[in-house]
Short mmCIF file of C-alpha atoms in Angstrom, two decimals:
data_model
loop_
_atom_site.label_atom_id
_atom_site.label_comp_id
_atom_site.label_asym_id
_atom_site.label_seq_id
_atom_site.Cartn_x
_atom_site.Cartn_y
_atom_site.Cartn_z
CA GLY A 1 -9.38 -5.23 -14.33
CA GLU A 2 -12.47 -3.80 -12.65
CA ASN A 3 -14.16 -0.91 -14.43
CA VAL A 4 -16.84 1.32 -12.94
CA GLU A 5 -18.97 3.53 -15.18
CA GLN A 6 -21.13 6.30 -13.78
CA HIS A 7 -24.01 8.28 -15.31
CA PRO A 8 -24.93 11.04 -15.70
CA SER A 9 -21.84 13.21 -15.44
CA THR A 10 -23.97 16.22 -14.49
CA LEU A 11 -27.45 16.37 -13.01
CA SER A 12 -29.61 19.37 -12.14
CA VAL A 13 -32.82 18.93 -10.17
CA GLN A 14 -35.33 21.25 -8.56
CA GLU A 15 -35.10 21.51 -4.79
CA GLY A 16 -37.46 18.98 -3.25
CA ASP A 17 -37.34 16.63 -6.23
CA SER A 18 -35.48 13.30 -6.32
CA ALA A 19 -32.09 12.61 -7.89
CA VAL A 20 -30.86 9.25 -9.20
CA ILE A 21 -27.26 8.38 -10.13
CA LYS A 22 -26.47 5.06 -11.78
CA CYS A 23 -23.30 2.98 -11.94
CA THR A 24 -22.29 -0.25 -13.60
CA TYR A 25 -19.36 -2.49 -12.76
CA SER A 26 -17.58 -5.15 -14.74
CA ASP A 27 -16.45 -7.77 -12.21
CA SER A 28 -19.32 -9.99 -11.11
CA ALA A 29 -17.39 -10.95 -7.97
CA SER A 30 -17.30 -7.37 -6.65
CA ASN A 31 -18.79 -7.39 -3.17
CA TYR A 32 -18.67 -3.88 -1.70
CA PHE A 33 -20.12 -0.66 -3.16
CA PRO A 34 -19.57 2.65 -1.34
CA TRP A 35 -20.80 6.09 -2.38
CA TYR A 36 -18.78 9.21 -1.62
CA LYS A 37 -19.83 12.87 -1.65
CA GLN A 38 -17.20 15.49 -2.43
CA GLU A 39 -17.91 19.18 -2.01
CA LEU A 40 -15.74 21.70 -3.83
CA GLY A 41 -12.22 21.67 -2.42
CA LYS A 42 -13.13 19.17 0.29
CA ARG A 43 -12.35 15.54 0.99
CA PRO A 44 -14.54 12.70 -0.31
CA GLN A 45 -16.90 11.60 2.46
CA LEU A 46 -18.68 8.27 2.65
CA ILE A 47 -22.44 8.76 2.63
CA ILE A 48 -23.71 5.20 2.26
CA ASP A 49 -22.43 1.78 1.27
CA ILE A 50 -23.88 -1.61 0.43
CA ARG A 51 -22.51 -5.13 0.39
CA SER A 52 -23.37 -7.76 -2.19
CA ASN A 53 -25.55 -9.79 0.16
CA VAL A 54 -28.07 -6.92 0.38
CA GLY A 55 -30.31 -5.57 -2.39
CA GLU A 56 -31.19 -2.21 -0.89
CA LYS A 57 -30.12 0.04 1.96
CA LYS A 58 -31.64 3.29 3.16
CA ASP A 59 -30.44 6.07 5.43
CA GLN A 60 -32.93 8.91 5.85
CA ARG A 61 -33.17 10.64 2.42
CA ILE A 62 -30.48 8.50 0.81
CA ALA A 63 -30.90 4.98 -0.53
CA VAL A 64 -28.79 2.63 -2.61
CA THR A 65 -30.02 -0.32 -4.66
CA LEU A 66 -27.93 -3.15 -6.06
CA ASN A 67 -28.77 -5.47 -8.94
CA LYS A 68 -26.07 -8.16 -9.00
CA THR A 69 -27.47 -9.88 -12.07
CA ALA A 70 -27.28 -6.73 -14.15
CA LYS A 71 -24.13 -5.54 -12.34
CA HIS A 72 -25.46 -2.12 -11.60
CA PHE A 73 -26.19 -0.07 -8.51
CA SER A 74 -27.87 3.28 -8.00
CA LEU A 75 -27.97 6.14 -5.51
CA HIS A 76 -31.33 7.74 -4.79
CA ILE A 77 -31.66 11.07 -2.99
CA THR A 78 -35.19 12.16 -2.11
CA GLU A 79 -36.46 15.60 -1.10
CA THR A 80 -33.25 17.20 -2.33
CA GLN A 81 -31.89 20.24 -0.49
CA PRO A 82 -29.32 22.89 -1.48
CA GLU A 83 -26.66 21.20 0.69
CA ASP A 84 -26.94 18.11 -1.50
CA SER A 85 -25.11 20.02 -4.26
CA ALA A 86 -21.74 18.27 -4.70
CA VAL A 87 -19.92 15.68 -6.80
CA TYR A 88 -20.95 12.11 -6.04
CA PHE A 89 -18.69 9.12 -6.73
CA CYS A 90 -19.71 5.48 -6.83
CA ALA A 91 -17.10 2.80 -6.27
CA ALA A 92 -16.69 -0.96 -6.25
CA THR A 93 -14.19 -3.49 -5.00
CA PRO A 94 -12.52 -5.51 -7.75
CA ARG A 95 -12.11 -9.22 -7.44
CA TYR A 96 -8.41 -9.98 -7.41
CA SER A 97 -7.29 -7.45 -4.86
CA SER A 98 -7.21 -6.94 -1.14
CA ALA A 99 -10.67 -6.61 0.33
CA SER A 100 -10.31 -2.90 0.92
CA LYS A 101 -9.17 -1.72 -2.53
CA ILE A 102 -11.92 0.19 -4.37
CA ILE A 103 -12.24 1.54 -7.90
CA PHE A 104 -14.05 4.85 -8.35
CA GLY A 105 -16.43 5.99 -11.06
CA SER A 106 -15.87 9.28 -12.84
CA GLY A 107 -18.31 11.25 -10.71
CA THR A 108 -21.67 13.05 -11.06
CA ARG A 109 -21.93 16.76 -10.42
CA LEU A 110 -25.33 17.29 -8.77
CA SER A 111 -26.79 20.80 -8.69
CA ILE A 112 -29.96 21.62 -6.75
CA ARG A 113 -31.98 24.51 -8.22
CA PRO A 114 -33.77 26.67 -5.62
CA GLU B 1 -11.51 11.03 16.55
CA ALA B 2 -8.93 13.02 14.63
CA GLY B 3 -9.15 12.61 10.86
CA VAL B 4 -6.53 11.92 8.25
CA ALA B 5 -4.04 14.79 8.20
CA GLN B 6 -2.23 15.88 5.06
CA SER B 7 0.28 18.61 4.28
CA PRO B 8 0.85 20.85 2.53
CA ARG B 9 -2.64 21.82 1.29
CA TYR B 10 -1.29 23.50 -1.81
CA LYS B 11 1.96 23.28 -3.73
CA ILE B 12 3.12 25.01 -6.88
CA ILE B 13 6.33 23.88 -8.57
CA GLU B 14 7.92 24.03 -11.99
CA LYS B 15 8.20 20.95 -14.16
CA ARG B 16 11.23 18.78 -13.50
CA GLN B 17 11.34 19.89 -9.86
CA SER B 18 10.67 17.48 -7.00
CA VAL B 19 7.91 17.57 -4.42
CA ALA B 20 6.88 15.58 -1.35
CA PHE B 21 3.56 15.14 0.40
CA TRP B 22 2.96 13.94 3.94
CA CYS B 23 0.08 11.97 5.44
CA ASN B 24 -0.80 11.01 9.01
CA PRO B 25 -3.60 8.42 9.08
CA ILE B 26 -6.25 7.95 11.74
CA SER B 27 -4.72 6.38 14.83
CA GLY B 28 -4.87 2.59 14.67
CA HIS B 29 -5.57 2.38 10.94
CA ALA B 30 -3.21 -0.21 9.50
CA THR B 31 -4.06 0.41 5.85
CA LEU B 32 -3.00 3.63 4.12
CA TYR B 33 -3.74 4.67 0.54
CA TRP B 34 -2.49 7.39 -1.79
CA TYR B 35 -4.80 8.49 -4.60
CA GLN B 36 -4.35 10.88 -7.50
CA GLN B 37 -7.46 12.88 -8.44
CA ILE B 38 -7.19 14.76 -11.72
CA LEU B 39 -9.72 17.57 -12.18
CA GLY B 40 -13.09 16.18 -13.23
CA GLN B 41 -12.19 12.56 -12.53
CA GLY B 42 -12.58 10.09 -9.72
CA PRO B 43 -9.67 9.26 -7.41
CA LYS B 44 -7.21 6.74 -8.82
CA LEU B 45 -5.28 4.52 -6.43
CA LEU B 46 -1.51 4.98 -6.66
CA ILE B 47 -0.32 2.82 -3.78
CA GLN B 48 -1.71 0.92 -0.80
CA PHE B 49 0.20 0.07 2.38
CA GLN B 50 -0.65 -2.50 5.02
CA ASN B 51 1.34 -1.35 8.05
CA ASN B 52 4.77 -0.64 6.50
CA GLY B 53 4.46 -3.09 3.60
CA VAL B 54 3.23 -2.34 0.07
CA VAL B 55 0.04 -4.23 -0.87
CA ASP B 56 -0.58 -2.70 -4.30
CA ASP B 57 1.50 -0.25 -6.34
CA SER B 58 0.42 -1.40 -9.79
CA GLN B 59 -0.73 2.11 -10.80
CA LEU B 60 2.27 4.00 -9.41
CA PRO B 61 4.56 5.49 -12.11
CA LYS B 62 7.67 4.12 -10.48
CA ASP B 63 10.08 6.00 -12.72
CA ARG B 64 9.10 9.25 -11.00
CA PHE B 65 6.86 8.47 -8.03
CA SER B 66 7.93 6.87 -4.75
CA ALA B 67 6.24 6.37 -1.41
CA GLU B 68 7.22 5.05 1.96
CA ARG B 69 5.66 4.27 5.30
CA LEU B 70 8.72 3.31 7.30
CA LYS B 71 7.22 2.92 10.79
CA GLY B 72 3.76 1.85 9.69
CA VAL B 73 2.17 5.17 10.63
CA ASP B 74 3.02 8.36 8.68
CA SER B 75 3.65 8.19 4.97
CA THR B 76 5.31 10.37 2.36
CA LEU B 77 4.70 10.44 -1.39
CA LYS B 78 7.39 11.94 -3.61
CA ILE B 79 7.46 12.97 -7.25
CA GLN B 80 10.81 13.48 -8.96
CA PRO B 81 10.95 14.92 -11.56
CA ALA B 82 7.45 16.38 -11.89
CA LYS B 83 5.67 16.59 -15.24
CA LEU B 84 2.82 18.85 -16.29
CA GLU B 85 0.39 15.91 -16.26
CA ASP B 86 1.07 15.40 -12.53
CA SER B 87 -1.08 18.43 -11.74
CA ALA B 88 -3.81 16.98 -9.54
CA VAL B 89 -5.06 16.62 -5.99
CA TYR B 90 -3.21 13.92 -4.05
CA LEU B 91 -5.48 12.30 -1.49
CA CYS B 92 -4.44 10.12 1.39
CA ALA B 93 -6.91 7.72 3.00
CA SER B 94 -6.77 5.17 5.78
CA SER B 95 -8.86 2.26 6.98
CA TRP B 96 -9.00 -0.51 9.55
CA GLY B 97 -9.78 -4.09 8.50
CA ASN B 98 -12.59 -4.11 5.94
CA GLN B 99 -14.07 -0.87 7.24
CA PRO B 100 -14.63 2.09 4.88
CA GLN B 101 -11.80 4.37 3.92
CA HIS B 102 -11.53 7.84 5.46
CA PHE B 103 -9.94 10.56 3.35
CA GLY B 104 -7.79 13.56 4.13
CA ASP B 105 -8.34 16.99 2.58
CA GLY B 106 -5.64 16.37 -0.01
CA THR B 107 -2.74 18.34 -1.47
CA ARG B 108 -3.48 20.34 -4.60
CA LEU B 109 -0.39 20.25 -6.82
CA SER B 110 0.07 22.66 -9.70
CA ILE B 111 2.94 22.21 -12.15
CA LEU B 112 4.04 25.28 -14.12
#
C-alpha cells in the first residue's frame, strides 16, 4: 500500500529564517498532497494542498513543491514566526482507494527560536 | 460554519473496560472518518463512512473496535475490551466530495 515518509522528525530554526520539510511517497499514481499543522492538544488543520497537475503552489509565507518523477514533495515556510511552532504532517492519497482517503507521514516538530 | 464536534475530550479507563466516542460532522458532509493518533505519530485511518455505509475499514481491529453511522450523520466508535496499546487520541474528520478533510479536536484516551 501507499507509504509516506517525512523528514526531518524535528526542526529548529531561528525566527525569520526559512524552514523546509520533505516527504516522499511510494505510489506514483497518488494525486493529492495536503499539509496539516497540529498545535499541541489541538486538531490538525489544513494549511496548504497541491494536486498532481501542479508543480508548485504558494500562499503568503507557505509554499509546496511537487516532483512527480522523484515522488517527493516539500513544504517551505519563509520568514518564520513564533506561531509557526507546531507539528506538521504531510499526506498523500493512495491509488486504490476512494479519492478522499489520505495517508499521513510521521510528522515534523518545528520549533522557532526567538 | 460549525466544525466537527467530538466528545468526550478526555477519557481514562482500565484495560479490559469498554469505551465509546461520539462524532458530529460538519453539516452536509457525507464522508466521515475515524483516525487513531498515537503519541508522536501521524493519524492512522481506522474507518471511513460514505453516508451510512462503510467505504474502508481495512485498518480497524474488528475483534475489539466497532463503529456505526446509522442515520448517515453522527457516528460512534467503540472499543471493547480496551488494551494498553489503545492509548491514543481518536480523531474524527469529515469531508464533502473530493474537498479536504476537516478534523475535530479529538478524544484523548488513556488506558490504565
